[in-house]
CSV table of C-alpha atoms in Angstrom, one decimal:
chain,number,residue,atom,x,y,z
A,29,MET,CA,100.4,84.8,149.3
A,30,SER,CA,96.9,86.2,149.2
A,31,THR,CA,94.3,85.3,146.6
A,32,LEU,CA,94.7,88.8,145.1
A,33,ALA,CA,98.5,88.2,144.8
A,34,TRP,CA,98.0,84.9,143.1
A,35,PHE,CA,95.6,86.3,140.6
A,36,SER,CA,97.8,89.3,139.9
A,37,THR,CA,100.8,87.0,139.4
A,38,ILE,CA,98.8,85.0,136.9
A,39,SER,CA,97.9,88.3,135.1
A,40,LEU,CA,101.6,89.2,135.0
A,41,ALA,CA,102.5,85.8,133.6
A,42,ALA,CA,99.9,86.3,130.9
A,43,TRP,CA,101.5,89.6,130.0
A,44,VAL,CA,104.9,88.1,129.8
A,45,TRP,CA,103.4,85.5,127.4
A,46,LEU,CA,101.7,88.2,125.3
A,47,LEU,CA,104.9,90.3,125.2
A,48,LEU,CA,107.0,87.5,123.9
A,49,GLY,CA,104.8,84.7,122.6
A,50,GLN,CA,101.9,86.2,120.7
A,51,GLY,CA,103.8,87.1,117.5
A,52,PHE,CA,105.1,90.4,118.8
A,53,PHE,CA,101.6,91.7,118.1
A,54,TRP,CA,102.4,95.0,119.7
A,55,ARG,CA,105.0,96.0,117.2
A,56,THR,CA,103.8,98.2,114.3
A,57,ASP,CA,106.5,97.5,111.7
A,58,GLN,CA,104.4,95.3,109.4
A,59,ARG,CA,104.1,97.7,106.5
A,60,LEU,CA,103.6,97.1,102.8
A,61,PRO,CA,106.4,94.8,101.5
A,62,PRO,CA,109.1,96.7,99.7
A,63,VAL,CA,109.5,96.5,96.0
A,64,ARG,CA,113.1,96.0,94.9
A,65,ARG,CA,112.8,94.6,91.4
A,66,ALA,CA,111.8,96.5,88.2
A,67,ARG,CA,108.1,97.4,88.1
A,68,PRO,CA,105.8,94.9,86.4
A,69,GLU,CA,105.6,95.4,82.6
A,70,PRO,CA,102.9,95.6,81.5
A,71,TRP,CA,101.1,96.7,84.6
A,72,PRO,CA,98.1,94.4,85.4
A,73,ARG,CA,94.6,95.6,84.7
A,74,VAL,CA,92.8,96.5,88.0
A,75,ALA,CA,89.1,97.0,88.8
A,76,VAL,CA,88.3,99.0,92.0
A,77,VAL,CA,85.0,97.9,93.6
A,78,VAL,CA,83.5,100.2,96.2
A,79,PRO,CA,80.3,99.1,98.1
A,80,ALA,CA,78.4,102.2,99.2
A,81,ARG,CA,75.2,102.6,101.2
A,82,ASP,CA,74.2,106.1,102.3
A,83,GLU,CA,77.8,107.4,102.0
A,84,ALA,CA,77.1,110.9,100.7
A,85,GLU,CA,78.7,112.5,103.8
A,86,VAL,CA,82.1,110.9,103.3
A,87,LEU,CA,82.2,110.2,99.5
A,88,PRO,CA,83.6,113.7,98.6
A,89,MET,CA,86.6,112.9,100.8
A,90,SER,CA,87.2,109.3,99.5
A,91,LEU,CA,86.0,108.8,95.9
A,92,PRO,CA,88.2,111.5,94.3
A,93,SER,CA,91.3,109.8,95.9
A,94,LEU,CA,90.5,106.7,93.8
A,95,LEU,CA,89.6,108.6,90.6
A,96,VAL,CA,93.0,110.4,90.6
A,97,GLN,CA,95.1,107.3,91.3
A,98,ASP,CA,98.5,107.5,89.6
A,99,TYR,CA,98.5,104.0,88.2
A,100,PRO,CA,100.6,103.2,85.1
A,101,GLY,CA,98.3,100.4,83.9
A,102,THR,CA,94.6,100.3,83.1
A,103,ALA,CA,92.2,100.7,86.0
A,104,GLU,CA,88.6,101.7,86.5
A,105,VAL,CA,86.2,102.2,89.4
A,106,PHE,CA,82.9,100.4,90.1
A,107,LEU,CA,80.8,102.0,92.8
A,108,VAL,CA,77.9,99.8,94.0
A,109,ASP,CA,75.1,102.0,95.2
A,110,ASP,CA,73.5,99.6,97.7
A,111,GLY,CA,70.0,101.0,98.1
A,112,SER,CA,71.1,104.5,99.3
A,113,THR,CA,68.5,107.1,100.1
A,114,ASP,CA,70.9,110.1,100.4
A,115,GLY,CA,71.9,110.4,96.7
A,116,THR,CA,75.1,108.5,97.0
A,117,GLY,CA,75.0,107.2,93.4
A,118,LYS,CA,74.2,110.6,91.9
A,119,LEU,CA,76.9,112.3,93.9
A,120,ALA,CA,79.5,109.7,92.7
A,121,VAL,CA,78.7,110.6,89.1
A,122,GLU,CA,79.0,114.3,89.9
A,123,LEU,CA,82.4,113.7,91.5
A,124,SER,CA,83.6,111.7,88.5
A,125,GLY,CA,82.6,114.6,86.2
A,126,ARG,CA,84.4,117.1,88.4
A,127,TYR,CA,87.6,115.2,89.0
A,128,GLY,CA,87.9,113.0,85.9
A,129,GLY,CA,90.7,110.4,86.2
A,130,LEU,CA,89.8,106.8,86.2
A,131,PRO,CA,86.5,105.8,84.5
A,132,LEU,CA,83.6,105.3,86.9
A,133,THR,CA,80.7,103.0,86.6
A,134,VAL,CA,77.8,103.2,89.1
A,135,VAL,CA,75.7,100.1,89.5
A,136,SER,CA,72.9,99.1,91.9
A,137,PRO,CA,72.2,95.4,92.9
A,138,GLY,CA,68.8,95.8,94.5
A,139,GLU,CA,67.9,94.4,97.9
A,140,PRO,CA,70.0,91.4,99.1
A,141,GLU,CA,68.7,87.9,98.6
A,142,PRO,CA,68.0,85.8,101.7
A,143,GLY,CA,71.2,84.6,103.3
A,144,TRP,CA,73.4,87.5,102.1
A,145,THR,CA,74.7,90.4,104.2
A,146,GLY,CA,74.4,93.8,102.5
A,147,LYS,CA,78.1,94.5,101.9
A,148,LEU,CA,78.8,91.1,100.4
A,149,TRP,CA,75.7,91.3,98.2
A,150,ALA,CA,77.0,94.6,96.9
A,151,LEU,CA,80.5,93.2,96.4
A,152,ARG,CA,79.0,90.2,94.5
A,153,HIS,CA,77.3,92.6,92.1
A,154,GLY,CA,80.3,94.9,91.7
A,155,MET,CA,82.8,92.1,91.3
A,156,ALA,CA,80.6,90.4,88.6
A,157,GLN,CA,80.5,93.7,86.7
A,158,ALA,CA,84.2,94.2,87.1
A,159,ARG,CA,85.2,90.7,86.1
A,160,ALA,CA,83.5,91.2,82.7
A,161,ARG,CA,86.3,93.7,81.9
A,162,GLY,CA,89.0,91.0,82.5
A,163,PRO,CA,91.0,92.6,85.4
A,164,GLU,CA,93.9,90.6,86.9
A,165,TYR,CA,93.3,92.2,90.3
A,166,LEU,CA,90.3,93.6,92.2
A,167,LEU,CA,90.8,96.4,94.8
A,168,LEU,CA,87.9,96.0,97.3
A,169,THR,CA,87.8,99.2,99.3
A,170,ASP,CA,85.1,100.8,101.5
A,171,ALA,CA,83.4,104.1,100.7
A,172,ASP,CA,85.0,105.8,103.7
A,173,ILE,CA,88.6,105.0,102.7
A,174,ALA,CA,90.8,107.6,101.1
A,175,HIS,CA,94.0,106.6,99.2
A,176,GLU,CA,97.1,108.6,98.5
A,177,PRO,CA,97.7,108.9,94.7
A,178,ASP,CA,100.3,106.1,94.6
A,179,SER,CA,98.3,103.7,96.8
A,180,LEU,CA,97.1,101.4,94.0
A,181,ARG,CA,100.5,101.3,92.3
A,182,ARG,CA,102.3,100.3,95.5
A,183,LEU,CA,99.7,97.7,96.3
A,184,VAL,CA,99.9,96.1,92.9
A,185,ALA,CA,103.7,96.2,92.8
A,186,ALA,CA,103.9,94.5,96.2
A,187,ALA,CA,101.4,91.8,95.1
A,188,VAL,CA,103.3,91.1,91.9
A,189,GLU,CA,106.8,91.1,93.3
A,190,HIS,CA,105.9,88.9,96.3
A,191,ASP,CA,103.4,86.7,94.4
A,192,LEU,CA,100.6,87.5,96.9
A,193,ASP,CA,97.0,86.6,96.2
A,194,LEU,CA,95.6,89.0,98.8
A,195,VAL,CA,97.2,92.2,100.1
A,196,SER,CA,95.4,94.0,102.8
A,197,GLN,CA,96.2,97.1,104.7
A,198,MET,CA,94.6,98.2,108.0
A,199,ALA,CA,93.6,101.8,107.1
A,200,ARG,CA,94.6,104.4,109.6
A,201,LEU,CA,91.3,105.3,111.3
A,202,ARG,CA,90.4,108.9,112.2
A,203,VAL,CA,91.5,110.1,115.7
A,204,ALA,CA,90.3,113.6,116.2
A,205,SER,CA,87.8,113.6,119.1
A,206,PHE,CA,88.5,112.6,122.7
A,207,TRP,CA,86.7,109.3,122.3
A,208,GLU,CA,88.4,108.5,119.1
A,209,ARG,CA,91.8,109.0,120.7
A,210,LEU,CA,90.8,106.8,123.6
A,211,VAL,CA,89.1,104.0,121.7
A,212,VAL,CA,90.4,103.8,118.1
A,213,PRO,CA,94.1,102.9,118.6
A,214,ALA,CA,93.0,100.3,121.1
A,215,PHE,CA,90.7,98.8,118.4
A,216,VAL,CA,93.6,98.2,116.1
A,217,TYR,CA,95.8,97.0,119.1
A,218,PHE,CA,93.2,94.4,120.1
A,219,PHE,CA,92.8,93.3,116.5
A,220,ALA,CA,96.5,92.8,116.2
A,221,GLN,CA,96.6,90.9,119.5
A,222,LEU,CA,93.9,88.5,118.2
A,223,TYR,CA,95.4,88.2,114.7
A,224,PRO,CA,99.2,88.9,115.0
A,225,PHE,CA,100.3,90.3,111.6
A,226,ARG,CA,103.6,88.4,111.7
A,227,TRP,CA,101.8,85.1,112.1
A,228,ILE,CA,99.6,85.9,109.1
A,229,ASN,CA,102.5,87.0,106.9
A,230,ARG,CA,104.7,83.9,107.6
A,231,ALA,CA,105.5,81.5,104.9
A,232,ARG,CA,103.7,78.9,107.1
A,233,PRO,CA,101.0,81.1,108.6
A,234,LEU,CA,99.7,80.6,112.2
A,235,ALA,CA,96.7,83.0,111.8
A,236,THR,CA,94.5,84.3,109.0
A,237,ALA,CA,92.8,87.7,108.7
A,238,ALA,CA,92.4,90.7,106.5
A,239,ALA,CA,91.3,94.3,106.9
A,240,GLY,CA,88.2,94.9,104.8
A,241,GLY,CA,88.7,98.6,104.1
A,242,CYS,CA,91.6,97.9,101.7
A,243,VAL,CA,92.0,94.5,100.0
A,244,LEU,CA,93.8,93.9,96.8
A,245,LEU,CA,92.7,90.4,95.5
A,246,ARG,CA,93.9,88.4,92.6
A,247,THR,CA,90.9,87.8,90.4
A,248,GLU,CA,91.9,84.2,89.6
A,249,THR,CA,92.1,83.5,93.3
A,250,ALA,CA,88.7,85.1,93.9
A,251,VAL,CA,87.2,82.7,91.4
A,252,ALA,CA,89.0,79.7,92.9
A,253,ALA,CA,87.9,80.6,96.4
A,254,ASP,CA,84.3,81.2,95.2
A,255,VAL,CA,84.1,84.6,96.9
A,256,PRO,CA,81.9,86.3,97.8
A,257,GLU,CA,79.4,83.4,97.4
A,258,ALA,CA,81.3,81.2,99.8
A,259,ILE,CA,81.1,83.8,102.6
A,260,ARG,CA,77.8,85.4,101.8
A,261,GLN,CA,76.4,85.2,105.4
A,262,ALA,CA,79.5,86.6,107.0
A,263,VAL,CA,79.1,89.6,109.3
A,264,ILE,CA,82.9,89.9,109.8
A,265,ASP,CA,83.5,89.7,106.0
A,266,ASP,CA,87.2,90.6,105.9
A,267,VAL,CA,88.4,87.7,108.1
A,268,SER,CA,86.0,85.3,106.3
A,269,LEU,CA,87.4,86.5,103.0
A,270,ALA,CA,91.0,85.8,104.1
A,271,ARG,CA,90.1,82.3,105.3
A,272,ALA,CA,88.4,81.5,102.0
A,273,VAL,CA,91.4,82.7,100.1
A,274,ARG,CA,93.7,80.7,102.3
A,275,ARG,CA,91.6,77.5,101.9
A,276,ALA,CA,92.0,78.0,98.1
A,277,GLY,CA,95.8,78.0,98.5
A,278,GLY,CA,96.2,81.7,98.3
A,279,ARG,CA,99.1,83.7,99.9
A,280,ILE,CA,98.0,86.5,102.2
A,281,TRP,CA,99.7,89.6,103.6
A,282,LEU,CA,98.2,92.0,106.2
A,283,GLY,CA,99.8,95.1,107.7
A,284,LEU,CA,99.3,98.7,108.8
A,285,ALA,CA,98.7,101.3,106.2
A,286,GLU,CA,100.8,104.4,105.7
A,287,ARG,CA,99.0,105.9,102.8
A,288,VAL,CA,95.4,104.7,103.2
A,289,ASP,CA,93.1,106.5,105.7
A,290,SER,CA,89.5,106.2,106.9
A,291,VAL,CA,87.7,109.5,106.8
A,292,ARG,CA,84.6,108.3,108.7
A,293,PRO,CA,84.1,110.4,111.8
A,294,TYR,CA,83.2,108.7,115.1
A,295,PRO,CA,83.0,111.9,117.3
A,296,GLY,CA,81.1,110.4,120.2
A,297,LEU,CA,81.2,107.3,122.3
A,298,GLY,CA,77.8,106.3,121.0
A,299,GLU,CA,79.0,106.0,117.4
A,300,LEU,CA,82.1,104.0,118.4
A,301,TRP,CA,80.0,101.8,120.6
A,302,ARG,CA,77.7,100.9,117.8
A,303,MET,CA,80.5,100.3,115.4
A,304,ILE,CA,82.2,97.8,117.7
A,305,ALA,CA,79.1,96.2,119.3
A,306,ARG,CA,77.5,95.3,115.9
A,307,SER,CA,80.1,92.6,115.3
A,308,ALA,CA,81.7,91.8,118.6
A,309,TYR,CA,79.5,88.8,119.5
A,310,ALA,CA,79.7,87.5,115.9
A,311,GLN,CA,83.5,87.5,116.5
A,312,LEU,CA,82.8,85.0,119.3
A,313,ARG,CA,80.6,82.9,116.9
A,314,HIS,CA,77.5,83.8,119.0
A,315,ASN,CA,78.8,81.3,121.6
A,316,PRO,CA,77.9,82.1,125.2
A,317,LEU,CA,80.8,80.1,126.6
A,318,LEU,CA,83.2,82.1,124.5
A,319,LEU,CA,81.5,85.2,125.8
A,320,VAL,CA,82.0,84.2,129.4
A,321,GLY,CA,85.6,83.3,128.7
A,322,THR,CA,86.3,86.6,126.9
A,323,VAL,CA,84.8,88.6,129.7
A,324,ALA,CA,86.9,86.7,132.3
A,325,GLY,CA,90.0,87.0,130.2
A,326,LEU,CA,89.6,90.8,129.8
A,327,ALA,CA,89.0,91.2,133.5
A,328,LEU,CA,92.1,89.1,134.4
A,329,VAL,CA,94.5,90.5,131.9
A,330,TYR,CA,93.5,94.1,131.6
A,331,LEU,CA,91.4,95.1,134.7
A,332,LEU,CA,93.1,93.2,137.5
A,333,PRO,CA,96.6,94.8,137.3
A,334,PRO,CA,95.6,98.3,138.3
A,335,VAL,CA,93.1,97.0,140.8
A,336,ALA,CA,95.8,94.8,142.4
A,337,LEU,CA,98.2,97.7,142.5
A,338,VAL,CA,95.8,100.0,144.2
A,339,ALA,CA,94.4,97.4,146.6
A,340,GLY,CA,97.9,96.0,147.4
A,341,VAL,CA,99.2,99.4,148.3
A,342,TRP,CA,96.1,100.2,150.3
A,343,THR,CA,96.1,96.9,152.3
A,344,GLY,CA,99.9,96.5,152.5
A,345,ASP,CA,99.8,93.4,150.2
A,346,ALA,CA,103.2,93.9,148.6
A,347,PRO,CA,103.2,90.8,146.3
A,348,ALA,CA,99.8,91.8,144.9
A,349,ALA,CA,100.9,95.4,144.4
A,350,TRP,CA,104.2,94.4,142.8
A,351,ALA,CA,102.7,91.9,140.4
A,352,GLY,CA,99.9,94.2,139.5
A,353,GLY,CA,102.2,97.2,139.0
A,354,VAL,CA,104.6,95.3,136.7
A,355,ALA,CA,101.7,93.8,134.7
A,356,TRP,CA,100.2,97.3,134.2
A,357,ALA,CA,103.6,98.6,133.2
A,358,VAL,CA,104.1,95.8,130.6
A,359,MET,CA,100.6,96.4,129.3
A,360,ALA,CA,101.2,100.1,128.9
A,361,GLY,CA,104.6,99.5,127.2
A,362,THR,CA,103.0,97.2,124.6
A,363,TYR,CA,100.5,99.9,123.8
A,364,VAL,CA,103.1,102.6,123.2
A,365,PRO,CA,104.0,101.6,119.6
A,366,MET,CA,100.3,101.8,118.5
A,367,LEU,CA,99.9,105.2,120.1
A,368,ARG,CA,103.0,106.4,118.2
A,369,TYR,CA,101.6,105.0,115.0
A,370,TYR,CA,98.5,107.1,115.6
A,371,ARG,CA,100.5,110.1,116.6
A,372,GLN,CA,98.8,110.2,120.0
A,373,PRO,CA,100.3,111.3,123.4
A,374,LEU,CA,101.9,108.5,125.3
A,375,ARG,CA,100.1,109.5,128.5
A,376,LEU,CA,97.2,107.6,127.1
A,377,ALA,CA,99.0,104.3,127.5
A,378,PRO,CA,98.2,103.7,131.2
A,379,LEU,CA,94.5,104.3,130.4
A,380,LEU,CA,94.3,101.0,128.4
A,381,PRO,CA,92.6,99.1,131.2
A,382,PHE,CA,89.7,101.7,131.1
A,383,THR,CA,89.4,101.3,127.4
A,384,ALA,CA,89.5,97.5,127.8
A,385,PHE,CA,86.6,97.8,130.3
A,386,LEU,CA,84.6,99.8,127.6
A,387,TYR,CA,85.3,97.0,125.1
A,388,LEU,CA,84.1,94.4,127.7
A,389,LEU,CA,80.9,96.3,128.0
A,390,MET,CA,80.5,96.6,124.3
A,391,THR,CA,81.0,92.9,123.9
A,392,VAL,CA,78.4,92.1,126.5
A,393,ASP,CA,76.0,94.6,124.8
A,394,SER,CA,76.6,92.9,121.5
A,395,ALA,CA,75.5,89.6,122.9
A,396,VAL,CA,72.4,91.3,124.5
A,397,ARG,CA,71.5,92.8,121.1
A,398,HIS,CA,71.9,89.5,119.4
A,399,TYR,CA,69.5,87.7,121.8
A,400,ARG,CA,67.0,90.5,121.5
A,401,GLY,CA,67.0,90.0,117.8
A,402,ARG,CA,68.8,93.2,116.9
A,403,GLY,CA,72.1,91.4,116.0
A,404,ALA,CA,74.6,93.2,113.7
A,405,ALA,CA,72.6,96.3,112.9
A,406,TRP,CA,74.2,98.6,110.3
A,407,LYS,CA,72.8,101.2,107.9
A,408,GLY,CA,69.2,100.2,108.5
A,409,ARG,CA,69.8,96.5,108.2
A,410,THR,CA,69.9,93.9,110.9
A,411,TYR,CA,71.7,90.5,110.7
A,412,ALA,CA,70.6,88.6,113.8
A,413,ARG,CA,70.6,85.1,112.4
A,414,PRO,CA,71.1,85.2,108.6
A,415,GLU,CA,68.9,82.8,106.7
A,416,ALA,CA,70.5,80.0,104.8
A,417,ALA,CA,71.4,81.1,101.3
A,418,PRO,CA,69.8,79.1,98.5
A,419,ASP,CA,72.0,76.8,96.6
A,420,ARG,CA,73.0,77.9,93.2
């Protein structure tokens, strides 16, 4: 066989493994665990903590959904205005007055101390304020996340019935523009491939992760895990949080959301590029060897199959064309469930290699930004190499 045929056969073998041996990552049936027993009585007290920095654009679409939660127990909302310059805190108070519902407290932590990323600094302040009220659970949710009225009730009921310390849902991201349709479902697909939800949710887990937009956390477990202090330098805070909880002996569940949605728009490729590139190299632990391996892996698994098919047909290399075509078909087939979850046309499935090529470029750009000192830039802050946090 030709060299191209050998490599395309290796790519096909990789796809057979991914199809069957990577926790069936491509399936989208990991949804909030069902509640079969009677509802908890009394319902636990819950504090909702929302870190917000310059979120005036999306807050009218997200905060009211928290204020009007249909929760049978006691709950209140703490919005942490993290140095906003667009009137986020004032707008939150106005929305609370307009919609009523759960009590709202707006607090401001000031600028982060050395060694803290901005979101975790805000969460630290908000969680401290919330714990003073004695909640049994903390709902940590981003300012761009909208919840259906029964979201909190369903989260708490699942956590109580299944004795879970952390329940996290991957919010359904917005898919309206052309680039959102092309990139966003793939973002969740790649995340699930890296952290198969089934492996996370096993009694004996094989992976650990969470989705930071919607995390219900038992307060007692948060204290035992020393969060957020233990993860104060983390750029990818959701995965770091899950690992800290797991180290403390906590039980974790992660799945796809049905009633939790992100309202943040990413209309152009530039916005999506910045969102992904800001943390891609951090995911690789700023390791150049992991970067090289990731680029090579993406090229072999995602880019080679269509190239082998076209080149094989063009040159008459039947083994290369056959292996490349089958690998491409398996790849597209594994992407179909995610497209259905996002209610997108299935004709986008064969375009996954092109989207993977974009992710390859974003990952390389993330590394370049890091070595140029721009690191994980977000909302006017840059986390190139966080300073060591002082001991407390």
